[in-house]
């Protein structure tokens, strides 16, 4: 009897495409404050659910107003991306694993009083990995129309993009 080997093969589990759903947006015009709470609907509970919240806006009277913390459904959120323009405008994106509950509060604290600001929320299910788009140019501070950008998205992937614009009022 001779020696023989049988290779052990581990079947590869197919990657489930990301399920990305828009939840809501809240915008406050001329409402000052340093902390804001919004109750939003997260949808069906899922052990793999993540909530992504972007916050965007403009400081009031002085430059430098930015988010200092964010909780989503009682969970401290992780800052994914941040950017500012002209010292007054900001756009930050946070993510948190929130597997339970169908609604919850989003609480964002800011370093100074804000003037115009808001949030947008999305739900992600089956997020296998997280990668930043390196081919987009990011924060704009321009009046060019239209403003465009492009990013490469792998198969089964999704893009969460946050855009904040305010028209000049004269």
PDB file of C-alpha atoms in Angstrom:
ATOM      1  CA  UNK A   1       0.000   0.000   0.000  1.00  0.00           C
ATOM      2  CA  UNK A   2       1.414   3.365  -1.062  1.00  0.00           C
ATOM      3  CA  UNK A   3       1.241   6.747   0.576  1.00  0.00           C
ATOM      4  CA  UNK A   4      -1.295   9.133  -0.748  1.00  0.00           C
ATOM      5  CA  UNK A   5      -2.637  12.493   0.304  1.00  0.00           C
ATOM      6  CA  UNK A   6      -5.956  14.129  -0.073  1.00  0.00           C
ATOM      7  CA  UNK A   7      -5.807  17.888  -0.030  1.00  0.00           C
ATOM      8  CA  UNK A   8      -8.072  19.485   2.518  1.00  0.00           C
ATOM      9  CA  UNK A   9     -10.156  22.169   0.866  1.00  0.00           C
ATOM     10  CA  UNK A  10     -12.085  24.723   2.853  1.00  0.00           C
ATOM     11  CA  UNK A  11     -15.075  25.887   0.881  1.00  0.00           C
ATOM     12  CA  UNK A  12     -15.122  29.632   0.424  1.00  0.00           C
ATOM     13  CA  UNK A  13     -18.286  31.249   1.612  1.00  0.00           C
ATOM     14  CA  UNK A  14     -19.567  33.621  -1.058  1.00  0.00           C
ATOM     15  CA  UNK A  15     -19.451  37.262  -0.108  1.00  0.00           C
ATOM     16  CA  UNK A  16     -22.932  38.600   0.507  1.00  0.00           C
ATOM     17  CA  UNK A  17     -23.475  41.949  -1.186  1.00  0.00           C
ATOM     18  CA  UNK A  18     -23.861  44.856   1.185  1.00  0.00           C
ATOM     19  CA  UNK A  19     -27.451  45.860   1.843  1.00  0.00           C
ATOM     20  CA  UNK A  20     -27.399  49.666   2.007  1.00  0.00           C
ATOM     21  CA  UNK A  21     -30.583  51.563   2.847  1.00  0.00           C
ATOM     22  CA  UNK A  22     -31.200  55.277   3.267  1.00  0.00           C
ATOM     23  CA  UNK A  23     -33.018  55.967   6.545  1.00  0.00           C
ATOM     24  CA  UNK A  24     -33.588  59.699   6.970  1.00  0.00           C
ATOM     25  CA  UNK A  25     -32.235  63.231   6.917  1.00  0.00           C
ATOM     26  CA  UNK A  26     -32.789  66.034   9.392  1.00  0.00           C
ATOM     27  CA  UNK A  27     -31.810  69.617   8.619  1.00  0.00           C
ATOM     28  CA  UNK A  28     -31.922  72.613  10.919  1.00  0.00           C
ATOM     29  CA  UNK A  29     -31.810  76.100   9.469  1.00  0.00           C
ATOM     30  CA  UNK A  30     -30.782  78.877  11.850  1.00  0.00           C
ATOM     31  CA  UNK A  31     -31.089  76.713  14.975  1.00  0.00           C
ATOM     32  CA  UNK A  32     -28.170  77.312  17.292  1.00  0.00           C
ATOM     33  CA  UNK A  33     -26.793  74.849  19.802  1.00  0.00           C
ATOM     34  CA  UNK A  34     -23.905  72.559  20.696  1.00  0.00           C
ATOM     35  CA  UNK A  35     -25.785  69.258  21.109  1.00  0.00           C
ATOM     36  CA  UNK A  36     -28.660  67.803  19.126  1.00  0.00           C
ATOM     37  CA  UNK A  37     -30.674  64.585  19.489  1.00  0.00           C
ATOM     38  CA  UNK A  38     -32.747  63.021  16.728  1.00  0.00           C
ATOM     39  CA  UNK A  39     -34.854  59.888  17.112  1.00  0.00           C
ATOM     40  CA  UNK A  40     -34.661  57.852  13.909  1.00  0.00           C
ATOM     41  CA  UNK A  41     -36.013  54.538  12.667  1.00  0.00           C
ATOM     42  CA  UNK A  42     -33.239  51.950  12.197  1.00  0.00           C
ATOM     43  CA  UNK A  43     -35.432  49.290  10.585  1.00  0.00           C
ATOM     44  CA  UNK A  44     -35.485  45.591  11.421  1.00  0.00           C
ATOM     45  CA  UNK A  45     -32.963  44.470  14.033  1.00  0.00           C
ATOM     46  CA  UNK A  46     -30.081  42.426  12.616  1.00  0.00           C
ATOM     47  CA  UNK A  47     -26.967  41.036  14.302  1.00  0.00           C
ATOM     48  CA  UNK A  48     -24.938  42.442  11.402  1.00  0.00           C
ATOM     49  CA  UNK A  49     -26.540  45.912  11.254  1.00  0.00           C
ATOM     50  CA  UNK A  50     -24.431  49.035  11.216  1.00  0.00           C
ATOM     51  CA  UNK A  51     -25.795  52.576  11.145  1.00  0.00           C
ATOM     52  CA  UNK A  52     -23.845  55.267   9.309  1.00  0.00           C
ATOM     53  CA  UNK A  53     -24.559  58.903  10.192  1.00  0.00           C
ATOM     54  CA  UNK A  54     -23.094  61.914   8.469  1.00  0.00           C
ATOM     55  CA  UNK A  55     -23.307  65.312  10.089  1.00  0.00           C
ATOM     56  CA  UNK A  56     -22.713  68.467   8.147  1.00  0.00           C
ATOM     57  CA  UNK A  57     -23.085  72.151   8.736  1.00  0.00           C
ATOM     58  CA  UNK A  58     -21.738  75.559   9.470  1.00  0.00           C
ATOM     59  CA  UNK A  59     -20.372  77.110  12.636  1.00  0.00           C
ATOM     60  CA  UNK A  60     -21.980  80.239  14.023  1.00  0.00           C
ATOM     61  CA  UNK A  61     -20.034  83.517  14.091  1.00  0.00           C
ATOM     62  CA  UNK A  62     -16.579  81.963  14.570  1.00  0.00           C
ATOM     63  CA  UNK A  63     -14.651  79.348  12.649  1.00  0.00           C
ATOM     64  CA  UNK A  64     -13.861  75.904  13.995  1.00  0.00           C
ATOM     65  CA  UNK A  65     -17.185  74.356  14.991  1.00  0.00           C
ATOM     66  CA  UNK A  66     -16.858  70.581  14.506  1.00  0.00           C
ATOM     67  CA  UNK A  67     -18.439  67.447  15.981  1.00  0.00           C
ATOM     68  CA  UNK A  68     -16.755  66.193  19.147  1.00  0.00           C
ATOM     69  CA  UNK A  69     -18.749  62.978  19.718  1.00  0.00           C
ATOM     70  CA  UNK A  70     -21.561  60.895  18.281  1.00  0.00           C
ATOM     71  CA  UNK A  71     -23.692  58.112  19.726  1.00  0.00           C
ATOM     72  CA  UNK A  72     -26.068  56.041  17.627  1.00  0.00           C
ATOM     73  CA  UNK A  73     -28.696  54.029  19.468  1.00  0.00           C
ATOM     74  CA  UNK A  74     -26.694  54.450  22.687  1.00  0.00           C
ATOM     75  CA  UNK A  75     -23.492  53.115  21.073  1.00  0.00           C
ATOM     76  CA  UNK A  76     -20.420  55.338  20.808  1.00  0.00           C
ATOM     77  CA  UNK A  77     -19.828  55.760  17.090  1.00  0.00           C
ATOM     78  CA  UNK A  78     -16.474  55.553  15.310  1.00  0.00           C
ATOM     79  CA  UNK A  79     -15.415  58.497  13.161  1.00  0.00           C
ATOM     80  CA  UNK A  80     -14.856  57.311   9.575  1.00  0.00           C
ATOM     81  CA  UNK A  81     -14.112  60.553   7.762  1.00  0.00           C
ATOM     82  CA  UNK A  82     -13.930  64.233   8.542  1.00  0.00           C
ATOM     83  CA  UNK A  83     -13.412  67.360   6.577  1.00  0.00           C
ATOM     84  CA  UNK A  84     -13.736  71.089   6.831  1.00  0.00           C
ATOM     85  CA  UNK A  85     -13.764  73.895   4.321  1.00  0.00           C
ATOM     86  CA  UNK A  86     -13.055  77.583   4.776  1.00  0.00           C
ATOM     87  CA  UNK A  87     -12.932  77.060   8.546  1.00  0.00           C
ATOM     88  CA  UNK A  88     -16.709  77.292   8.924  1.00  0.00           C
ATOM     89  CA  UNK A  89     -18.091  74.248   7.054  1.00  0.00           C
ATOM     90  CA  UNK A  90     -17.710  70.647   8.155  1.00  0.00           C
ATOM     91  CA  UNK A  91     -18.775  67.179   7.053  1.00  0.00           C
ATOM     92  CA  UNK A  92     -18.110  64.175   9.356  1.00  0.00           C
ATOM     93  CA  UNK A  93     -19.166  60.541   8.863  1.00  0.00           C
ATOM     94  CA  UNK A  94     -19.638  58.101  11.782  1.00  0.00           C
ATOM     95  CA  UNK A  95     -20.485  54.372  12.026  1.00  0.00           C
ATOM     96  CA  UNK A  96     -21.715  52.139  14.870  1.00  0.00           C
ATOM     97  CA  UNK A  97     -22.843  48.530  15.223  1.00  0.00           C
ATOM     98  CA  UNK A  98     -26.443  48.702  16.423  1.00  0.00           C
ATOM     99  CA  UNK A  99     -27.838  45.147  16.200  1.00  0.00           C
ATOM    100  CA  UNK A 100     -30.937  45.606  18.368  1.00  0.00           C
ATOM    101  CA  UNK A 101     -33.935  47.902  18.405  1.00  0.00           C
ATOM    102  CA  UNK A 102     -35.948  49.369  15.558  1.00  0.00           C
ATOM    103  CA  UNK A 103     -35.535  53.019  16.578  1.00  0.00           C
ATOM    104  CA  UNK A 104     -32.965  54.973  18.514  1.00  0.00           C
ATOM    105  CA  UNK A 105     -31.445  58.335  19.218  1.00  0.00           C
ATOM    106  CA  UNK A 106     -28.579  59.894  17.322  1.00  0.00           C
ATOM    107  CA  UNK A 107     -26.817  62.358  19.630  1.00  0.00           C
ATOM    108  CA  UNK A 108     -24.082  64.592  18.257  1.00  0.00           C
ATOM    109  CA  UNK A 109     -22.107  67.093  20.317  1.00  0.00           C
ATOM    110  CA  UNK A 110     -20.252  69.980  18.724  1.00  0.00           C
ATOM    111  CA  UNK A 111     -17.326  72.125  19.837  1.00  0.00           C
ATOM    112  CA  UNK A 112     -19.231  75.411  19.378  1.00  0.00           C
ATOM    113  CA  UNK A 113     -22.633  76.773  18.482  1.00  0.00           C
ATOM    114  CA  UNK A 114     -23.813  75.772  15.047  1.00  0.00           C
ATOM    115  CA  UNK A 115     -25.932  77.729  12.643  1.00  0.00           C
ATOM    116  CA  UNK A 116     -27.110  75.541   9.746  1.00  0.00           C
ATOM    117  CA  UNK A 117     -26.581  71.823  10.194  1.00  0.00           C
ATOM    118  CA  UNK A 118     -28.081  68.397   9.848  1.00  0.00           C
ATOM    119  CA  UNK A 119     -27.635  64.653   9.684  1.00  0.00           C
ATOM    120  CA  UNK A 120     -28.244  61.887   7.181  1.00  0.00           C
ATOM    121  CA  UNK A 121     -28.516  58.238   8.257  1.00  0.00           C
ATOM    122  CA  UNK A 122     -28.060  54.939   6.388  1.00  0.00           C
ATOM    123  CA  UNK A 123     -28.296  51.272   7.408  1.00  0.00           C
ATOM    124  CA  UNK A 124     -25.674  48.729   6.300  1.00  0.00           C
ATOM    125  CA  UNK A 125     -26.111  44.978   6.607  1.00  0.00           C
ATOM    126  CA  UNK A 126     -23.488  42.394   5.573  1.00  0.00           C
ATOM    127  CA  UNK A 127     -20.574  44.798   5.724  1.00  0.00           C
ATOM    128  CA  UNK A 128     -17.611  42.444   5.295  1.00  0.00           C
ATOM    129  CA  UNK A 129     -14.889  45.055   5.312  1.00  0.00           C
ATOM    130  CA  UNK A 130     -14.470  48.781   5.318  1.00  0.00           C
ATOM    131  CA  UNK A 131     -12.257  50.660   2.907  1.00  0.00           C
ATOM    132  CA  UNK A 132     -11.930  54.334   2.208  1.00  0.00           C
ATOM    133  CA  UNK A 133     -12.254  55.511  -1.341  1.00  0.00           C
ATOM    134  CA  UNK A 134      -8.815  56.756  -2.255  1.00  0.00           C
ATOM    135  CA  UNK A 135      -9.704  57.933  -5.723  1.00  0.00           C
ATOM    136  CA  UNK A 136     -12.238  60.611  -4.725  1.00  0.00           C
ATOM    137  CA  UNK A 137     -11.078  64.119  -3.990  1.00  0.00           C
ATOM    138  CA  UNK A 138     -13.140  64.709  -0.860  1.00  0.00           C
ATOM    139  CA  UNK A 139     -14.185  68.078   0.545  1.00  0.00           C
ATOM    140  CA  UNK A 140     -14.992  70.806  -1.921  1.00  0.00           C
ATOM    141  CA  UNK A 141     -15.081  74.504  -1.307  1.00  0.00           C
ATOM    142  CA  UNK A 142     -16.138  75.783  -4.666  1.00  0.00           C
ATOM    143  CA  UNK A 143     -18.997  77.363  -6.543  1.00  0.00           C
ATOM    144  CA  UNK A 144     -18.299  75.338  -9.705  1.00  0.00           C
ATOM    145  CA  UNK A 145     -21.390  73.766 -11.238  1.00  0.00           C
ATOM    146  CA  UNK A 146     -21.693  70.861 -11.445  1.00  0.00           C
ATOM    147  CA  UNK A 147     -19.200  69.444  -8.990  1.00  0.00           C
ATOM    148  CA  UNK A 148     -18.286  65.903  -9.890  1.00  0.00           C
ATOM    149  CA  UNK A 149     -16.183  63.107  -8.496  1.00  0.00           C
ATOM    150  CA  UNK A 150     -15.807  59.395  -9.117  1.00  0.00           C
ATOM    151  CA  UNK A 151     -14.826  56.399  -7.026  1.00  0.00           C
ATOM    152  CA  UNK A 152     -14.224  52.748  -7.809  1.00  0.00           C
ATOM    153  CA  UNK A 153     -16.593  50.309  -6.084  1.00  0.00           C
ATOM    154  CA  UNK A 154     -15.736  46.590  -5.887  1.00  0.00           C
ATOM    155  CA  UNK A 155     -18.344  43.954  -6.724  1.00  0.00           C
ATOM    156  CA  UNK A 156     -20.770  43.556  -3.838  1.00  0.00           C
ATOM    157  CA  UNK A 157     -19.669  46.892  -2.406  1.00  0.00           C
ATOM    158  CA  UNK A 158     -21.525  50.075  -1.589  1.00  0.00           C
ATOM    159  CA  UNK A 159     -20.667  53.745  -1.280  1.00  0.00           C
ATOM    160  CA  UNK A 160     -21.900  56.088   1.407  1.00  0.00           C
ATOM    161  CA  UNK A 161     -21.388  59.680   0.404  1.00  0.00           C
ATOM    162  CA  UNK A 162     -22.279  62.789   2.338  1.00  0.00           C
ATOM    163  CA  UNK A 163     -22.973  66.041   0.543  1.00  0.00           C
ATOM    164  CA  UNK A 164     -23.808  69.371   2.111  1.00  0.00           C
ATOM    165  CA  UNK A 165     -24.391  72.505   0.087  1.00  0.00           C
ATOM    166  CA  UNK A 166     -25.899  75.843   0.815  1.00  0.00           C
ATOM    167  CA  UNK A 167     -26.721  78.430  -1.769  1.00  0.00           C
ATOM    168  CA  UNK A 168     -25.505  81.970  -1.338  1.00  0.00           C
ATOM    169  CA  UNK A 169     -28.290  84.309  -0.357  1.00  0.00           C
ATOM    170  CA  UNK A 170     -27.792  87.922  -1.379  1.00  0.00           C
TER     171      UNK A 170
END
